[in-house]
Coordinates of C-alpha atoms and ligand atoms in Angstrom, one line a residue:
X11 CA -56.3 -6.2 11.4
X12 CA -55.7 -9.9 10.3
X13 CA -58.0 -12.1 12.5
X14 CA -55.6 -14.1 14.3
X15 CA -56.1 -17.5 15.8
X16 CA -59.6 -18.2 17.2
X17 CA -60.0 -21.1 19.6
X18 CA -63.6 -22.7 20.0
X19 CA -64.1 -24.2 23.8
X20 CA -61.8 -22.5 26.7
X21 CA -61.2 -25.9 28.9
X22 CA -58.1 -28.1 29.0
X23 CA -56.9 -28.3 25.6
X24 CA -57.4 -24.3 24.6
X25 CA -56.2 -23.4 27.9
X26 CA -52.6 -25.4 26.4
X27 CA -52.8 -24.2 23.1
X28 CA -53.3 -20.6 23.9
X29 CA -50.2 -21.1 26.5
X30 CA -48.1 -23.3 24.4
X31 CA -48.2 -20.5 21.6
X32 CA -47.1 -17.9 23.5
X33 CA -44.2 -19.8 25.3
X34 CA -43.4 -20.2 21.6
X35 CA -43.5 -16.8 20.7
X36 CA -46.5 -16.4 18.9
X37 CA -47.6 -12.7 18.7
X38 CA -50.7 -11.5 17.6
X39 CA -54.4 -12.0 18.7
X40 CA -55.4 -14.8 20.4
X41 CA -59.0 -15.4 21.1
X42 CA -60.9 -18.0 23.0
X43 CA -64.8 -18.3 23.0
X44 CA -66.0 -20.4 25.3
X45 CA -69.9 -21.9 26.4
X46 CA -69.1 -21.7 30.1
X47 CA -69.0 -18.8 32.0
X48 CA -65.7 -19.8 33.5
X49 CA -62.3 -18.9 32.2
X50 CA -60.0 -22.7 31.6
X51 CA -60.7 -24.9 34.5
X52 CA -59.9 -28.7 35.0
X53 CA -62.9 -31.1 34.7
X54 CA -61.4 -34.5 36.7
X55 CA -62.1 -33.1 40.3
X56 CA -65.5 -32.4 39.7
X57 CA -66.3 -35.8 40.5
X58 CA -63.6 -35.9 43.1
X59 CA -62.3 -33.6 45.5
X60 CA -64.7 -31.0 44.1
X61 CA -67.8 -33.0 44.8
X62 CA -66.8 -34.1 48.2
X63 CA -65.0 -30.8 49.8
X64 CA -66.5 -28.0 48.0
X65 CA -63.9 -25.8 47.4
X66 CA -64.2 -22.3 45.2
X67 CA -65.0 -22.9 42.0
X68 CA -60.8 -20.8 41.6
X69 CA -59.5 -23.6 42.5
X70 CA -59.8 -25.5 39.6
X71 CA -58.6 -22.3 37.1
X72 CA -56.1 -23.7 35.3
X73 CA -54.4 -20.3 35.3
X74 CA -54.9 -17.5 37.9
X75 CA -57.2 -14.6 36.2
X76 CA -54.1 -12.1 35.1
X77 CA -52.4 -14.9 32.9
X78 CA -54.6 -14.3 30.6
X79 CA -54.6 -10.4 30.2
X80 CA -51.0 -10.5 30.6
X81 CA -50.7 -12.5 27.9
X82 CA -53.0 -10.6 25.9
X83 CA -55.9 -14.0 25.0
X84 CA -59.0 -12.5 24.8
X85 CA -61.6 -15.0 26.6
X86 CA -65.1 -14.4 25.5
X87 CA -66.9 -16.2 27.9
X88 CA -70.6 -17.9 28.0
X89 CA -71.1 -17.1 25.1
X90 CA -70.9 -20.4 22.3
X91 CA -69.7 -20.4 18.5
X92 CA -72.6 -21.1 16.5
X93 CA -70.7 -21.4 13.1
X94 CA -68.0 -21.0 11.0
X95 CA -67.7 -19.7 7.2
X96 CA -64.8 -21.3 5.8
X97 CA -64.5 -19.4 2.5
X98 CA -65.0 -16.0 4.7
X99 CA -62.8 -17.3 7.8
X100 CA -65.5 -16.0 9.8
X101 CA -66.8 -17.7 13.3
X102 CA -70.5 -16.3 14.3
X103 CA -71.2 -16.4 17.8
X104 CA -74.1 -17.3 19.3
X105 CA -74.5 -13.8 20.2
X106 CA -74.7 -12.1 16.8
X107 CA -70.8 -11.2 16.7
X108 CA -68.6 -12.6 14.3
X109 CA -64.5 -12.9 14.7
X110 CA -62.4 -13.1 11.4
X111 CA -59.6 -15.6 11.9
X112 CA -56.5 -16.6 10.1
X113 CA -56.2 -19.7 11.8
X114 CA -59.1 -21.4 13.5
X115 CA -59.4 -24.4 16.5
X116 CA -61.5 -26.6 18.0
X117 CA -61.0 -27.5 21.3
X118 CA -64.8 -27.9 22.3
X119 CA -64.9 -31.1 24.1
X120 CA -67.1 -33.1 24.7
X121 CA -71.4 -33.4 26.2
X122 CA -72.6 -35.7 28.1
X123 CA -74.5 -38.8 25.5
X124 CA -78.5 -38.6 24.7
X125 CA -80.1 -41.1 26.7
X126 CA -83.0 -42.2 25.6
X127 CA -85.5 -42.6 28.3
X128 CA -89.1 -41.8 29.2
X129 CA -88.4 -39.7 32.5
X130 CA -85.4 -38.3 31.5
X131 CA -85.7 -34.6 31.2
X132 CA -87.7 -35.0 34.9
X133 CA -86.5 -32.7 37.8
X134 CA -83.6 -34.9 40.0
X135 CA -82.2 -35.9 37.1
X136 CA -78.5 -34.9 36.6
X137 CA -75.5 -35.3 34.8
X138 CA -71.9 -34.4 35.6
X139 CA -69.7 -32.7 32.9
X140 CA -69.3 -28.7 34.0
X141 CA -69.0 -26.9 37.3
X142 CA -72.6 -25.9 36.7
X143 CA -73.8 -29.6 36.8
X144 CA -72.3 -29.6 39.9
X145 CA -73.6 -26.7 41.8
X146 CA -77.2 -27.8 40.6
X147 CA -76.4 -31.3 41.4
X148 CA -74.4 -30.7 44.6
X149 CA -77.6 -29.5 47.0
X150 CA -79.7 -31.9 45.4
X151 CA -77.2 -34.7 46.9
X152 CA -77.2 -33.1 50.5
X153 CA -81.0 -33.5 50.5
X154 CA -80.9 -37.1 49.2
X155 CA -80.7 -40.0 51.3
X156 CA -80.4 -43.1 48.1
X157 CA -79.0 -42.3 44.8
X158 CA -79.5 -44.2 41.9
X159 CA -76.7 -43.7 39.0
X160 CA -77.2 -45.0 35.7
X161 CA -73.3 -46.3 34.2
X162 CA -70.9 -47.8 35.8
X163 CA -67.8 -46.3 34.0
X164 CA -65.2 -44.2 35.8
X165 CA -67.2 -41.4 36.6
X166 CA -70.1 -43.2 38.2
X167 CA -68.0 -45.0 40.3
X168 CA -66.3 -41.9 41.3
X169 CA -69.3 -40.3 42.4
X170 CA -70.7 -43.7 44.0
X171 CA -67.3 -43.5 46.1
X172 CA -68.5 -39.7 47.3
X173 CA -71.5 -40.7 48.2
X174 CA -70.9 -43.9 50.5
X175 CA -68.2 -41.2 51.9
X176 CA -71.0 -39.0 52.9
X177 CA -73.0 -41.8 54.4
X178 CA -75.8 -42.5 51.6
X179 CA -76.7 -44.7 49.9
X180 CA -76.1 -45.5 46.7
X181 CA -77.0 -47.9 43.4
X182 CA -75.3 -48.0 40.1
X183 CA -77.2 -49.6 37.7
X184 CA -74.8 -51.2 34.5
X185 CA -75.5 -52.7 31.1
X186 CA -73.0 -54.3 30.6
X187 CA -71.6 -57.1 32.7
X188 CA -68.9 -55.7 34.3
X189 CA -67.9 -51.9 35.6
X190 CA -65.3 -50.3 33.6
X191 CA -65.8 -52.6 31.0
X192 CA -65.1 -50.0 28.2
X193 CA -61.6 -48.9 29.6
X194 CA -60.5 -51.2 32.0
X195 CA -59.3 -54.9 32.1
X196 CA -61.2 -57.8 33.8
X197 CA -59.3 -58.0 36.9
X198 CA -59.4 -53.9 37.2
X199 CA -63.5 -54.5 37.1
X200 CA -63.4 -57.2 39.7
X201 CA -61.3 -55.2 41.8
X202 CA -63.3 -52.0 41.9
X203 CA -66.6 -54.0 41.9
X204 CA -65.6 -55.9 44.7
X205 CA -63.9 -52.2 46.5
X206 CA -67.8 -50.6 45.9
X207 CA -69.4 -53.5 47.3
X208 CA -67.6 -53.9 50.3
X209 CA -68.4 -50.8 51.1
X210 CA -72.6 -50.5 50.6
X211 CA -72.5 -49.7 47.1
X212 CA -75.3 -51.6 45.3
X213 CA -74.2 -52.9 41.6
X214 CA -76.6 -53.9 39.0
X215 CA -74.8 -55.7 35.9
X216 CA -76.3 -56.0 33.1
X217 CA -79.7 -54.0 33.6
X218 CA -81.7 -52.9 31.1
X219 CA -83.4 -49.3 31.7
X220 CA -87.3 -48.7 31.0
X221 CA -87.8 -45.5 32.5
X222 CA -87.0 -42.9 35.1
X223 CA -90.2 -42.8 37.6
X224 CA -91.7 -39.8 39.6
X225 CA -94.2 -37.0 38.6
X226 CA -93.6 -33.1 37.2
X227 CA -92.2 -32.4 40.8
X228 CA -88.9 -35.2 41.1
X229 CA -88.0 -38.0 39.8
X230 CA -88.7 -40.9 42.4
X231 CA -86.6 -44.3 40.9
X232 CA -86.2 -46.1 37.9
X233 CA -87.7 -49.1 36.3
X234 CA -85.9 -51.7 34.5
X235 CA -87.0 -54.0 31.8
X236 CA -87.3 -57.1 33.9
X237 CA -89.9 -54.5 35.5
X238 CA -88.1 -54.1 38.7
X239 CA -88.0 -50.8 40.5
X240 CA -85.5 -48.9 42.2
X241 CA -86.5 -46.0 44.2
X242 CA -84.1 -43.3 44.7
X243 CA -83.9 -39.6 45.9
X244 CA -82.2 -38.2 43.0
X245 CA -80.6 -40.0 39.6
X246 CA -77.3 -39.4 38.1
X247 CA -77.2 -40.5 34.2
X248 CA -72.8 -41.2 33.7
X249 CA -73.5 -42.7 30.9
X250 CA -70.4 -41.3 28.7
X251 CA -69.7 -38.5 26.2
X252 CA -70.1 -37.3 22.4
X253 CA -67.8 -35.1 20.8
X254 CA -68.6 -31.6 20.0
X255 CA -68.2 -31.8 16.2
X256 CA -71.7 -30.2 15.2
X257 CA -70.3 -27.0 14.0
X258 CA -67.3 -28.9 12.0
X259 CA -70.0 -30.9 10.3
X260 CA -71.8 -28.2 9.4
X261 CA -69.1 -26.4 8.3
X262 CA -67.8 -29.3 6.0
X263 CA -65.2 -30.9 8.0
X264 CA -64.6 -34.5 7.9
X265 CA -66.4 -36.1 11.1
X266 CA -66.4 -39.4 12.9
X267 CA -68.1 -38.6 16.2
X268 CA -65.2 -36.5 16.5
X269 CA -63.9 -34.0 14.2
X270 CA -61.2 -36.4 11.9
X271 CA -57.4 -34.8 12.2
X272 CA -54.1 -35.8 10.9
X273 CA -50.5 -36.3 12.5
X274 CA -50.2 -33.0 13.7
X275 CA -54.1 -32.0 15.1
X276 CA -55.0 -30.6 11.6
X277 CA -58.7 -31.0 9.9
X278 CA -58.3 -28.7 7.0
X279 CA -56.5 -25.9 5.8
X280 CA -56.0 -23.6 8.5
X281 CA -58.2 -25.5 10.8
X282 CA -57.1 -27.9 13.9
X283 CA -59.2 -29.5 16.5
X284 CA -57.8 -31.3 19.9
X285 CA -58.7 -32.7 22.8
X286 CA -61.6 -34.7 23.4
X287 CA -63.6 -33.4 20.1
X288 CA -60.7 -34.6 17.6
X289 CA -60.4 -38.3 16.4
X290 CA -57.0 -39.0 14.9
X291 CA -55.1 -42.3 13.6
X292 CA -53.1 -43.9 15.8
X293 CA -49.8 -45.5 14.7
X294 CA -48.8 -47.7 17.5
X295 CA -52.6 -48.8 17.8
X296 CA -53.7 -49.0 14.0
X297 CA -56.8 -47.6 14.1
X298 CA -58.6 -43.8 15.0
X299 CA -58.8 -42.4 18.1
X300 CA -60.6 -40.7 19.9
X301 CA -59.7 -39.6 23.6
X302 CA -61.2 -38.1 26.6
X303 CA -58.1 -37.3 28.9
X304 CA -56.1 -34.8 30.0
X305 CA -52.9 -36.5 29.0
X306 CA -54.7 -36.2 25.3
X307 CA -56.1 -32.3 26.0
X308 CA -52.6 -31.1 26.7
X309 CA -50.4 -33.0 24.6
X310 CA -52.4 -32.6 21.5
X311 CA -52.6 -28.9 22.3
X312 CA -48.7 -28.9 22.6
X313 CA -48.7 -30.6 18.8
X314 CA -51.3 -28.0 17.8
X315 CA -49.1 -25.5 18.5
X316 CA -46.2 -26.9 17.3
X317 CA -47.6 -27.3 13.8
X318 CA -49.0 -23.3 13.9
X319 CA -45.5 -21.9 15.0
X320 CA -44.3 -23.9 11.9
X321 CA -42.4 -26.4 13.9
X322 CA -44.4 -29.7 13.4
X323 CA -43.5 -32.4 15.4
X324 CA -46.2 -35.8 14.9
X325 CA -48.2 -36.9 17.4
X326 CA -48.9 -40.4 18.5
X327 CA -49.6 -40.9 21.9
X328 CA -48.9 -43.5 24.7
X329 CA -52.5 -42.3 26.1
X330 CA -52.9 -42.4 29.9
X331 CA -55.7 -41.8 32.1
X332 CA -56.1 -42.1 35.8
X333 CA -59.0 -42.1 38.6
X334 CA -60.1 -41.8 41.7
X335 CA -62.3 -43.8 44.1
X336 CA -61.8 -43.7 47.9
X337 CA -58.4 -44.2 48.7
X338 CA -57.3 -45.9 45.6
X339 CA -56.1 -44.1 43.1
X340 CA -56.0 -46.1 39.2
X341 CA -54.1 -45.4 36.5
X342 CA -54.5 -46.7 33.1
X343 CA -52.2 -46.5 30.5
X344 CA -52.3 -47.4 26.7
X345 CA -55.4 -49.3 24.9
X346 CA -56.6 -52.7 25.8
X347 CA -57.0 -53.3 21.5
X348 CA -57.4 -56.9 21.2
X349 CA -54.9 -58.2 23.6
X350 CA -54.0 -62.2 24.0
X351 CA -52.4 -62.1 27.2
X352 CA -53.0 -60.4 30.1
X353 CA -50.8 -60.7 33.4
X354 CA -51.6 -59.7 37.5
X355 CA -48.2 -58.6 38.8
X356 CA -48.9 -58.2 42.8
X357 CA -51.5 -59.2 44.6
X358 CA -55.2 -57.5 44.2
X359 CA -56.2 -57.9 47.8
X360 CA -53.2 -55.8 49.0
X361 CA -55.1 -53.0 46.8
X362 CA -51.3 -52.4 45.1
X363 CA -50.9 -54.0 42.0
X364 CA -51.0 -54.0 38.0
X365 CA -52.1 -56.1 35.1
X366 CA -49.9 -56.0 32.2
X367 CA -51.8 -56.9 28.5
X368 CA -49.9 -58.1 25.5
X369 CA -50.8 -58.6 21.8
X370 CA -48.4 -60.8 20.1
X371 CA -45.7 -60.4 22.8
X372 CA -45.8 -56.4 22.6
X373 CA -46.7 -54.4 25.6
X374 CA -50.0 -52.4 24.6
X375 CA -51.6 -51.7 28.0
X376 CA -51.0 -51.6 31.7
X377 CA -53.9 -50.6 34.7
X378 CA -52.4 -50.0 37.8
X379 CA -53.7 -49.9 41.4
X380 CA -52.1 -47.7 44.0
X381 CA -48.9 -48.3 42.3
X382 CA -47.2 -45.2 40.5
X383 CA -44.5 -47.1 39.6
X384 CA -45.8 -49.6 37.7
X385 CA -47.8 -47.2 35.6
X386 CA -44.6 -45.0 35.0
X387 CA -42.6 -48.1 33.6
X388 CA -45.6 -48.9 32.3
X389 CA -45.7 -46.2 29.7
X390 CA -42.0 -46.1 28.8
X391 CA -42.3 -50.1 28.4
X392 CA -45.0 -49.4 25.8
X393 CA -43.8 -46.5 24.4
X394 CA -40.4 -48.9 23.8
X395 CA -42.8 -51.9 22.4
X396 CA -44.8 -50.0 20.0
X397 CA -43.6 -47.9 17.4
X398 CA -44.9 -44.2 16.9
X399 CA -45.5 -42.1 13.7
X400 CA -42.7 -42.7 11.6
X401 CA -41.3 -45.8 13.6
X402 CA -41.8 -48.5 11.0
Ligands
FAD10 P1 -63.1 -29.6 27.8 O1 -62.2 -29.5 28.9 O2 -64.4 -30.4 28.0 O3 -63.5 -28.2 27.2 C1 -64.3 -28.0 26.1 C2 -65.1 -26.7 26.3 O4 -65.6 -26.2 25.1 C3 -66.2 -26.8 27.3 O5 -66.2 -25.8 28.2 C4 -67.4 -26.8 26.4 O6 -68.6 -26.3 27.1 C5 -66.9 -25.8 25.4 N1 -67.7 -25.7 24.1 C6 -68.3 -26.7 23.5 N2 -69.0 -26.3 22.4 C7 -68.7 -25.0 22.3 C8 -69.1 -23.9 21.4 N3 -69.9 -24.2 20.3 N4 -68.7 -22.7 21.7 C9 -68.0 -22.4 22.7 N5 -67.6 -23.3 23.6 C10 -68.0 -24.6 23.4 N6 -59.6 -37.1 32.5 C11 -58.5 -37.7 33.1 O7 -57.4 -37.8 32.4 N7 -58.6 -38.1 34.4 C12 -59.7 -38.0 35.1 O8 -59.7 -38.4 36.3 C13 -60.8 -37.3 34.5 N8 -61.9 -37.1 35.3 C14 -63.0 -36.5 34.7 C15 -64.1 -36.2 35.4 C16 -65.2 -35.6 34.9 C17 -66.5 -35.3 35.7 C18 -65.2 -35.2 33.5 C19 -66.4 -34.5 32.9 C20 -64.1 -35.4 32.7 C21 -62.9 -36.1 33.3 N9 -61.8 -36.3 32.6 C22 -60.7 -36.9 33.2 C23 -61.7 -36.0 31.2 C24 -61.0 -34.6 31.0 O9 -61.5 -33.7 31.8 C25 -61.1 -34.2 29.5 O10 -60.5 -35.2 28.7 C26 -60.5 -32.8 29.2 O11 -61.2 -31.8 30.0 C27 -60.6 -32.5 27.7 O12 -60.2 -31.2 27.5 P2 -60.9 -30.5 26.2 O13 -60.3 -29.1 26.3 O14 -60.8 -31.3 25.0 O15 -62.4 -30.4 26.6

């Protein structure tokens, strides 16, 4: 029996593949071998509405459990790849089987980044990437009066957000000298710094880390290098994410933290990757990419697909992202590359309003605060002012 397409990861972007190639008629076995125990779910609420209102873990399938016998993909589930032989077309799991494939993907994601630290491996130390981080982490918060996170990117504030919700207290401790600073805009940061302070969150800009403190039991604070201490209950480390791309490298792909693709997902004969563990060159941008959205996940899927049912179509994203904290809802759209420009339409203290960045007159980026609208135009406006694959 000819092996079929394997697909390495089962989250966002395998869930769309395996979907998108049925829709297009693709017969013939479909297999997905994924780490988690779960079948597809979506990641974003997990420091969200997941975090806060506890819902069943269903509630975040991206598909109900018979779509995916009815549409005859096989999901082998917690159970990882552990490597692939390219001249045999073979993937060996971490289990001892092995699955022949004709056609093989990548759509394992992303892990949360090595941090460094003396203290780190103590217990009450957490990160947040899977539904298991949060049912370990989620008890550990209800019996924890201060929390100290360590980043102040999306997902720290996020959680932050939860946890002055719930009543506790909360720190985020930043390097860098602003929140956000990697995907957001200056006026974005000032907005949200100044929404988390106003209501108890204490931010720490450009800290330095030592250590994590406390003894084999818990971890009990941190210590930065100007020596000061910060005790906490329990430590969240949101420090960001590294692409999955240890099995590519080994098996000779071409990696850039992130396995390297073309137009159309593809990393070698027979081979694609997409989502977050795939860095691809960017057109209207000029440089490689590499994403962690959903926008990405299931529109590089779709082009995945495309390309293996033998109707290729390129892909080069307008990206768009979007999150949540309190009541405001942001949504980012395009890449702040080396803009020269950058303008406030609306008012920031009527928490509705969007800053526009240019490069050389062309629209390359717009954040949005509580206003859909703005980020819808937004994407058509840059869609309209850069050109895509082919466009010139
Ligand atoms: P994933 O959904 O991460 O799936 C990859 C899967 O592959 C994982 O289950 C992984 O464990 C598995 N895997 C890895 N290695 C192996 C292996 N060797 N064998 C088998 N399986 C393997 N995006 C937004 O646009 N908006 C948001 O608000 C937002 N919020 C987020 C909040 C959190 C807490 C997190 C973690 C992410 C958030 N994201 C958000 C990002 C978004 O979830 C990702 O971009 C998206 O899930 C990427 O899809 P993917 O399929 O590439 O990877």
């Amino acid at each position: 029996m000819p092996g079929g397409i394997v697909i390495l990861g089962a989250g966002q972007a395998a869930a769309q593949l395996a979907v998108s190639l049925r829709q297009g008629g693709r017969d013939g076995p479909i297999r997905m071998v994924g780490d988690e125990p779960y079948a597809p779910y979506q990641r974003p609420p997990l420091s969200k509405a997941f975090l806060k209102e506890r819902p069943p873990a269903d509630s975040l399938l991206l598909r109900g459990a018979h779509y995916w016998t009815d549409h005859k993909v096989e999901l082998h589930l917690g159970t990882a790849a552990a490597a692939v032989d390219r001249t045999r077309k073979i993937v060996g799991l971490r289990d001892g089987r092995m699955f022949d494939y004709d056609t093989l993907v990548f759509a394992t994601g992303t892990r949360a980044r090595d941090l460094p630290l003396p203290g780190i491996d103590l217990p009450g130390v957490f990160s947040l990437r899977k539904i298991d981080d949060v049912r370990r982490l989620r008890p550990a918060l209800d019996d924890a009066r201060r929390i100290v996170i360590i980043g102040g990117g999306y997902i720290g504030l996020e959680v932050a957000a939860v946890m002055r919700q719930e009543g506790r207290d909360a720190v985020v401790v930043e390097a860098e000298d602003r929140v956000m600073k990697r995907v957001a805009g200056e006026t974005i940061s000032e907005f949200f710094d100044g929404l988390h302070r106003s209501r108890g969150v204490d931010i720490r800009l450009g800290c330095r880390l030592a250590s994590i403190d406390g003894d084999d039991s818990r971890a009990s604070g941190i210590t930065l290098t100007s020596g000061e201490r910060i005790a906490a209950d329990l430590v969240l480390v949101a420090t960001g994410a590294r692409a999955n791309d240890d099995i590519a490298k080994a098996a000779g792909l071409l990696c850039e933290e992130g396995i390297v693709v073309d137009d159309f997902a593809h990393a070698a004969p027979d081979i694609y990757a997409i989502g977050d563990c795939a860095r691809f060159y960017s057109r209207r941008y000029g440089r490689k990419i590499r994403l962690e959205c959903v926008q990405n996940a299931i529109d590089q899927a779709k082009a995945a697909a495309d390309a293996i049912l033998a109707k290729p179509k390129p892909y080069d994203p307008v990206p768009w992202f979007w999150s949540d904290q309190y009541e405001i809802k942001l949504q980012i759209t395009g890449l702040l590359d080396g803009f020269d420009a950058a303008e406030t339409i609306g008012n920031p203290a009527d928490a509705k309003f969007s800053v526009e960045y240019r490069k050389g007159g062309k629209l390359i980026a717009v954040d949005a605060v509580n206003d859909g609208r703005a980020h819808m135009l937004g994407r058509r406006r840059i869609a309209a002012d850069l050109p895509e694959v082919g466009g010139g």
